[in-house]
GROMACS .gro file of C-alpha atoms in nm:
model
  152
    1UNK     CA    1   4.650  10.286  11.358
    2UNK     CA    2   4.893  10.055  11.540
    3UNK     CA    3   5.088  10.202  11.830
    4UNK     CA    4   5.438  10.079  11.915
    5UNK     CA    5   5.432   9.965  12.279
    6UNK     CA    6   5.753   9.757  12.305
    7UNK     CA    7   6.074   9.792  12.103
    8UNK     CA    8   6.413   9.649  12.203
    9UNK     CA    9   6.731   9.489  12.080
   10UNK     CA   10   6.829   9.190  12.294
   11UNK     CA   11   7.017   8.862  12.308
   12UNK     CA   12   6.708   8.648  12.251
   13UNK     CA   13   6.328   8.656  12.224
   14UNK     CA   14   6.116   8.360  12.331
   15UNK     CA   15   5.746   8.354  12.245
   16UNK     CA   16   5.552   8.077  12.417
   17UNK     CA   17   5.243   7.892  12.296
   18UNK     CA   18   5.015   8.156  12.447
   19UNK     CA   19   5.198   8.421  12.238
   20UNK     CA   20   5.361   8.575  12.548
   21UNK     CA   21   5.706   8.718  12.466
   22UNK     CA   22   6.010   8.702  12.693
   23UNK     CA   23   6.304   8.928  12.610
   24UNK     CA   24   6.642   8.800  12.732
   25UNK     CA   25   6.941   9.033  12.780
   26UNK     CA   26   6.805   9.368  12.660
   27UNK     CA   27   7.093   9.563  12.505
   28UNK     CA   28   7.223   9.874  12.671
   29UNK     CA   29   7.572   9.826  12.537
   30UNK     CA   30   7.813   9.570  12.394
   31UNK     CA   31   8.180   9.535  12.484
   32UNK     CA   32   8.416   9.384  12.225
   33UNK     CA   33   8.751   9.257  12.355
   34UNK     CA   34   9.025   9.352  12.107
   35UNK     CA   35   9.279   9.084  12.011
   36UNK     CA   36   9.591   9.293  11.959
   37UNK     CA   37   9.571   9.230  11.584
   38UNK     CA   38   9.460   9.504  11.344
   39UNK     CA   39   9.082   9.513  11.306
   40UNK     CA   40   8.971   9.442  10.946
   41UNK     CA   41   8.805   9.743  10.782
   42UNK     CA   42   8.451   9.596  10.783
   43UNK     CA   43   8.488   9.338  11.062
   44UNK     CA   44   8.172   9.147  11.153
   45UNK     CA   45   8.154   8.888  11.428
   46UNK     CA   46   7.908   8.602  11.457
   47UNK     CA   47   7.660   8.676  11.730
   48UNK     CA   48   7.297   8.578  11.775
   49UNK     CA   49   7.071   8.868  11.873
   50UNK     CA   50   6.719   8.987  11.805
   51UNK     CA   51   6.505   9.293  11.752
   52UNK     CA   52   6.155   9.278  11.900
   53UNK     CA   53   5.855   9.501  11.838
   54UNK     CA   54   5.502   9.484  11.968
   55UNK     CA   55   5.227   9.696  11.811
   56UNK     CA   56   4.897   9.760  11.988
   57UNK     CA   57   4.598   9.752  11.754
   58UNK     CA   58   4.243   9.879  11.777
   59UNK     CA   59   3.965   9.616  11.740
   60UNK     CA   60   3.862   9.757  11.399
   61UNK     CA   61   4.213   9.677  11.264
   62UNK     CA   62   4.155   9.302  11.297
   63UNK     CA   63   4.243   9.144  10.963
   64UNK     CA   64   4.416   9.457  10.827
   65UNK     CA   65   4.766   9.386  10.701
   66UNK     CA   66   5.053   9.624  10.778
   67UNK     CA   67   5.421   9.615  10.677
   68UNK     CA   68   5.686   9.692  10.936
   69UNK     CA   69   6.019   9.822  10.810
   70UNK     CA   70   6.340   9.782  11.009
   71UNK     CA   71   6.696   9.904  10.963
   72UNK     CA   72   7.016   9.878  11.166
   73UNK     CA   73   7.263  10.163  11.115
   74UNK     CA   74   7.628  10.157  11.226
   75UNK     CA   75   7.789  10.444  11.422
   76UNK     CA   76   7.928  10.591  11.097
   77UNK     CA   77   7.580  10.595  10.940
   78UNK     CA   78   7.614  10.290  10.712
   79UNK     CA   79   7.325  10.047  10.684
   80UNK     CA   80   7.408   9.706  10.829
   81UNK     CA   81   7.073   9.547  10.750
   82UNK     CA   82   6.724   9.640  10.633
   83UNK     CA   83   6.412   9.428  10.646
   84UNK     CA   84   6.038   9.428  10.619
   85UNK     CA   85   5.770   9.204  10.766
   86UNK     CA   86   5.396   9.189  10.711
   87UNK     CA   87   5.177   9.164  11.021
   88UNK     CA   88   4.809   9.172  11.113
   89UNK     CA   89   4.581   9.094  11.403
   90UNK     CA   90   4.384   8.773  11.356
   91UNK     CA   91   4.275   8.680  11.710
   92UNK     CA   92   3.984   8.834  11.898
   93UNK     CA   93   4.169   8.803  12.230
   94UNK     CA   94   4.509   8.941  12.122
   95UNK     CA   95   4.521   9.286  11.964
   96UNK     CA   96   4.901   9.293  11.949
   97UNK     CA   97   5.123   9.244  11.646
   98UNK     CA   98   5.451   9.088  11.763
   99UNK     CA   99   5.755   9.080  11.533
  100UNK     CA  100   6.097   8.924  11.594
  101UNK     CA  101   6.398   8.978  11.369
  102UNK     CA  102   6.667   8.720  11.446
  103UNK     CA  103   7.018   8.828  11.347
  104UNK     CA  104   7.335   8.617  11.334
  105UNK     CA  105   7.613   8.875  11.325
  106UNK     CA  106   7.706   9.231  11.412
  107UNK     CA  107   7.968   9.472  11.276
  108UNK     CA  108   8.244   9.532  11.530
  109UNK     CA  109   8.494   9.747  11.338
  110UNK     CA  110   8.385  10.075  11.494
  111UNK     CA  111   8.285  10.200  11.837
  112UNK     CA  112   7.979  10.410  11.892
  113UNK     CA  113   7.602  10.407  11.895
  114UNK     CA  114   7.417  10.162  11.672
  115UNK     CA  115   7.069  10.279  11.576
  116UNK     CA  116   6.779  10.042  11.512
  117UNK     CA  117   6.475  10.203  11.345
  118UNK     CA  118   6.127  10.061  11.291
  119UNK     CA  119   5.808  10.199  11.139
  120UNK     CA  120   5.510  10.073  10.945
  121UNK     CA  121   5.399  10.151  10.592
  122UNK     CA  122   5.226  10.478  10.523
  123UNK     CA  123   5.293  10.622  10.868
  124UNK     CA  124   5.622  10.816  10.894
  125UNK     CA  125   5.510  10.938  11.238
  126UNK     CA  126   5.533  10.577  11.359
  127UNK     CA  127   5.915  10.571  11.316
  128UNK     CA  128   6.095  10.486  11.641
  129UNK     CA  129   6.465  10.450  11.725
  130UNK     CA  130   6.652  10.226  11.969
  131UNK     CA  131   7.021  10.293  12.034
  132UNK     CA  132   7.292  10.087  12.201
  133UNK     CA  133   7.666  10.153  12.235
  134UNK     CA  134   7.940   9.920  12.110
  135UNK     CA  135   8.271   9.970  12.291
  136UNK     CA  136   8.616   9.827  12.213
  137UNK     CA  137   8.796   9.701  12.523
  138UNK     CA  138   9.175   9.739  12.504
  139UNK     CA  139   9.389   9.436  12.429
  140UNK     CA  140   9.504   9.249  12.740
  141UNK     CA  141   9.767   8.981  12.658
  142UNK     CA  142   9.657   8.736  12.929
  143UNK     CA  143   9.286   8.728  12.836
  144UNK     CA  144   9.197   8.369  12.739
  145UNK     CA  145   8.914   8.449  12.499
  146UNK     CA  146   9.024   8.762  12.308
  147UNK     CA  147   8.727   8.766  12.073
  148UNK     CA  148   8.460   8.738  12.342
  149UNK     CA  149   8.159   8.965  12.338
  150UNK     CA  150   8.036   9.089  12.671
  151UNK     CA  151   7.679   9.214  12.689
  152UNK     CA  152   7.621   9.476  12.956
   0.00000   0.00000   0.00000
């Protein structure tokens, strides 16, 4: 059965022609600069980011299709997004299933740990979690870009 060997949330994933992935800006935490205005109850800000997984396969799994499930959960336990993607090994020289979820926004209305979970169909023991912390920075009147997102 596939084994999860890489799993991260990051700013961007680039996969070149040789199918080699590069992960840019792996998330450890996000800082959101507050504006001084009340935060809307379910505030979401536009932000490009990605979730990357890489599954190692055994040679006998070549051609077998699997479904990966993914969910992003907010600090209060609400689901932000859920997804599923089919994957299989088709190349003799690459026994890795690589999946990228590109996202265009993130909820910013609450501080705390976001949890990203992935697993594949029929294998609850394959479920893995990745956590990163979203922090609200206090309002500073002289900050020029009050809605900036700082990745750290």
